[in-house]
Coordinates of C-alpha atoms in Angstrom, one line a residue:
M228 CA 91.7 95.5 114.1
E229 CA 95.4 94.0 113.6
I230 CA 96.0 94.6 109.9
K231 CA 98.1 91.2 108.0
R232 CA 100.5 93.4 105.6
S233 CA 100.9 91.4 102.0
E234 CA 103.6 89.1 101.5
L235 CA 103.4 91.3 98.4
Q236 CA 104.5 94.7 98.1
Q237 CA 104.2 97.0 95.6
E238 CA 107.2 99.2 94.9
M239 CA 107.5 101.3 92.2
F240 CA 105.1 102.4 89.1
V241 CA 106.5 103.6 86.5
L242 CA 105.6 104.6 82.7
L243 CA 108.0 103.7 80.6
E244 CA 106.3 105.3 77.5
T245 CA 103.1 106.9 76.6
K246 CA 101.4 108.7 73.3
I247 CA 97.9 109.5 73.3
S248 CA 96.3 111.4 70.2
L249 CA 92.7 112.7 69.3
V250 CA 91.6 110.6 66.5
F251 CA 88.8 112.1 64.3
P252 CA 86.6 109.6 63.0
K253 CA 86.5 109.0 58.8
E254 CA 83.1 110.2 57.0
T255 CA 82.8 106.6 56.1
Q256 CA 82.8 105.5 59.6
D257 CA 79.3 103.9 60.1
N258 CA 80.1 102.0 64.4
D259 CA 82.0 102.8 67.1
I260 CA 85.6 101.5 67.4
D261 CA 86.8 100.2 71.0
D262 CA 89.8 98.3 69.5
L263 CA 92.4 96.9 73.0
D264 CA 95.9 94.9 72.5
I265 CA 97.5 93.9 76.0
D266 CA 100.7 92.4 76.1
Y267 CA 103.1 92.0 78.8
H268 CA 105.7 90.3 80.6
I269 CA 107.4 89.3 84.0
F270 CA 110.7 89.5 85.0
T271 CA 113.0 88.7 87.7
N272 CA 116.1 89.5 89.3
N273 CA 119.0 87.8 88.6
E274 CA 120.7 89.3 92.2
D275 CA 117.4 89.1 93.9
D276 CA 114.4 86.6 92.9
H277 CA 112.0 88.4 95.3
L278 CA 112.1 91.1 93.4
V279 CA 109.5 91.1 90.0
R280 CA 108.8 93.7 87.6
I281 CA 105.5 93.7 85.3
I282 CA 105.5 94.9 81.9
F283 CA 102.3 96.2 80.5
D284 CA 102.1 97.1 76.5
I285 CA 98.6 98.6 75.9
K286 CA 97.4 99.8 72.6
A287 CA 93.9 101.0 72.0
I288 CA 91.6 102.7 70.2
H289 CA 88.5 104.0 71.3
H290 CA 85.9 106.7 69.8
L291 CA 81.6 106.5 69.0
M292 CA 80.8 106.6 65.5
K293 CA 81.2 110.5 63.8
Q294 CA 82.8 111.2 67.3
P295 CA 86.2 112.0 68.2
G296 CA 88.6 109.5 70.2
L297 CA 91.3 109.0 71.7
N298 CA 94.6 106.1 70.4
I299 CA 96.9 105.1 73.0
E300 CA 99.7 103.3 73.2
L301 CA 101.9 102.8 76.3
Q302 CA 104.3 100.6 78.3
A303 CA 104.3 101.1 82.1
S304 CA 106.0 98.7 84.6
C305 CA 105.5 98.0 88.6
D306 CA 108.2 96.4 90.8
F307 CA 107.1 93.9 93.7
R308 CA 108.7 92.6 96.0
I309 CA 107.8 89.1 97.7
A310 CA 108.4 88.5 101.0
E311 CA 111.5 85.9 101.9
S312 CA 109.3 83.0 103.4
I313 CA 108.0 82.4 100.0
E314 CA 110.2 80.1 98.2
V315 CA 111.0 81.5 94.8
G316 CA 109.0 79.2 92.6
S317 CA 106.8 78.1 94.7
D318 CA 103.2 77.8 94.3
L319 CA 102.3 80.7 96.6
F320 CA 105.1 82.9 94.9
N321 CA 103.5 82.3 91.4
K322 CA 99.9 83.4 92.5
L323 CA 101.0 86.2 93.7
I324 CA 102.6 87.0 90.5
S325 CA 99.9 85.6 88.6
N326 CA 96.3 86.9 90.5
A327 CA 97.9 89.8 92.5
A328 CA 100.8 91.5 91.1
T329 CA 99.6 91.8 87.2
A330 CA 96.1 92.5 88.2
I331 CA 98.0 95.4 90.4
T332 CA 99.5 97.0 87.4
Y333 CA 97.2 96.9 85.4
N334 CA 94.8 98.5 88.0
N335 CA 97.4 101.1 88.2
I336 CA 97.4 101.9 84.3
R337 CA 93.5 102.0 84.0
A338 CA 93.4 104.7 87.1
Y339 CA 96.6 106.5 84.6
L340 CA 94.2 106.6 82.1
Q341 CA 91.3 107.4 83.4
N342 CA 92.9 110.3 85.2
V343 CA 95.1 111.5 82.3
T344 CA 92.4 111.3 79.2
S345 CA 90.0 113.5 81.6
Y346 CA 91.9 116.3 80.3
Y347 CA 91.6 115.6 76.8
P348 CA 88.6 117.5 75.1
V349 CA 86.7 113.9 75.0
E350 CA 84.7 111.7 77.3
P351 CA 87.9 110.6 79.9
Y352 CA 88.8 106.5 78.4
I353 CA 88.2 103.7 81.0
L354 CA 90.5 101.1 80.6
Q355 CA 88.2 97.6 80.3
A356 CA 88.3 95.5 83.1
I357 CA 89.8 92.1 81.2
D358 CA 89.8 88.4 82.9
M359 CA 93.4 88.5 84.4
Q360 CA 93.4 84.4 84.4
D361 CA 92.9 84.2 81.1
L362 CA 95.4 86.9 80.4
C363 CA 98.1 84.7 82.2
K364 CA 96.8 81.6 80.7
K365 CA 97.2 83.1 77.2
Y366 CA 101.2 84.2 78.8
A367 CA 101.6 80.9 79.7
E368 CA 100.9 79.5 75.7
K369 CA 102.8 82.3 74.0
L370 CA 105.9 81.5 76.2
G371 CA 105.4 78.1 75.1
L372 CA 104.7 76.8 78.2
N373 CA 102.3 73.6 78.6
K374 CA 98.6 74.9 79.0
P375 CA 98.6 74.4 83.0
Q376 CA 95.6 71.8 83.9
D377 CA 94.5 74.2 86.6
P378 CA 94.7 77.9 86.3
E379 CA 94.2 78.3 90.0
T380 CA 97.3 76.5 90.5
E381 CA 99.8 76.1 87.6
V382 CA 101.1 79.8 86.6
P383 CA 104.3 80.3 84.6
T384 CA 107.5 81.6 85.8
P385 CA 109.0 84.8 85.4
K386 CA 111.6 85.2 83.1
K387 CA 115.6 86.2 84.7
T388 CA 116.1 89.9 84.2
K389 CA 119.9 92.7 84.6
K390 CA 119.7 94.0 87.8
I391 CA 116.3 95.6 88.8
H392 CA 117.6 99.1 90.3
Q393 CA 115.5 100.2 93.1
K394 CA 114.7 102.8 95.1
K395 CA 116.3 102.6 98.4
T396 CA 114.2 103.4 101.3

């Protein structure tokens, strides 16, 4: 079977900042705590519009009533290359970013957290699965863009950033 390569290729995944600590419940706590806050940004390179960077900021607190848990803060980045044959700003270009690149980045973070927290003396933390279309819609609203008429085709375009340094292969 011949395999077609995707027009979107991940070039790098990096944890920019990570802080994981144990949380001990207060004596007055009478319920489980499972808080999650997610923010992300999309950037393209000023010198290479086909190089895209997704940066996620995640804060999570998770522990069961009367049991220790975890307080997690992290920032992670993923760089992606989109095929030169895809026009910058086209629907396909934007869909590859919003439907694929953001999901891949988030999934990399999920895998990292599940792995690293397995070494803590509490149950491993599995980052919740989320509705990526809803996250993309909220990102567009945060940027002050008009609400997309059809979230399947209209997505926010990335911000420009300084040169993204990439490893030469």
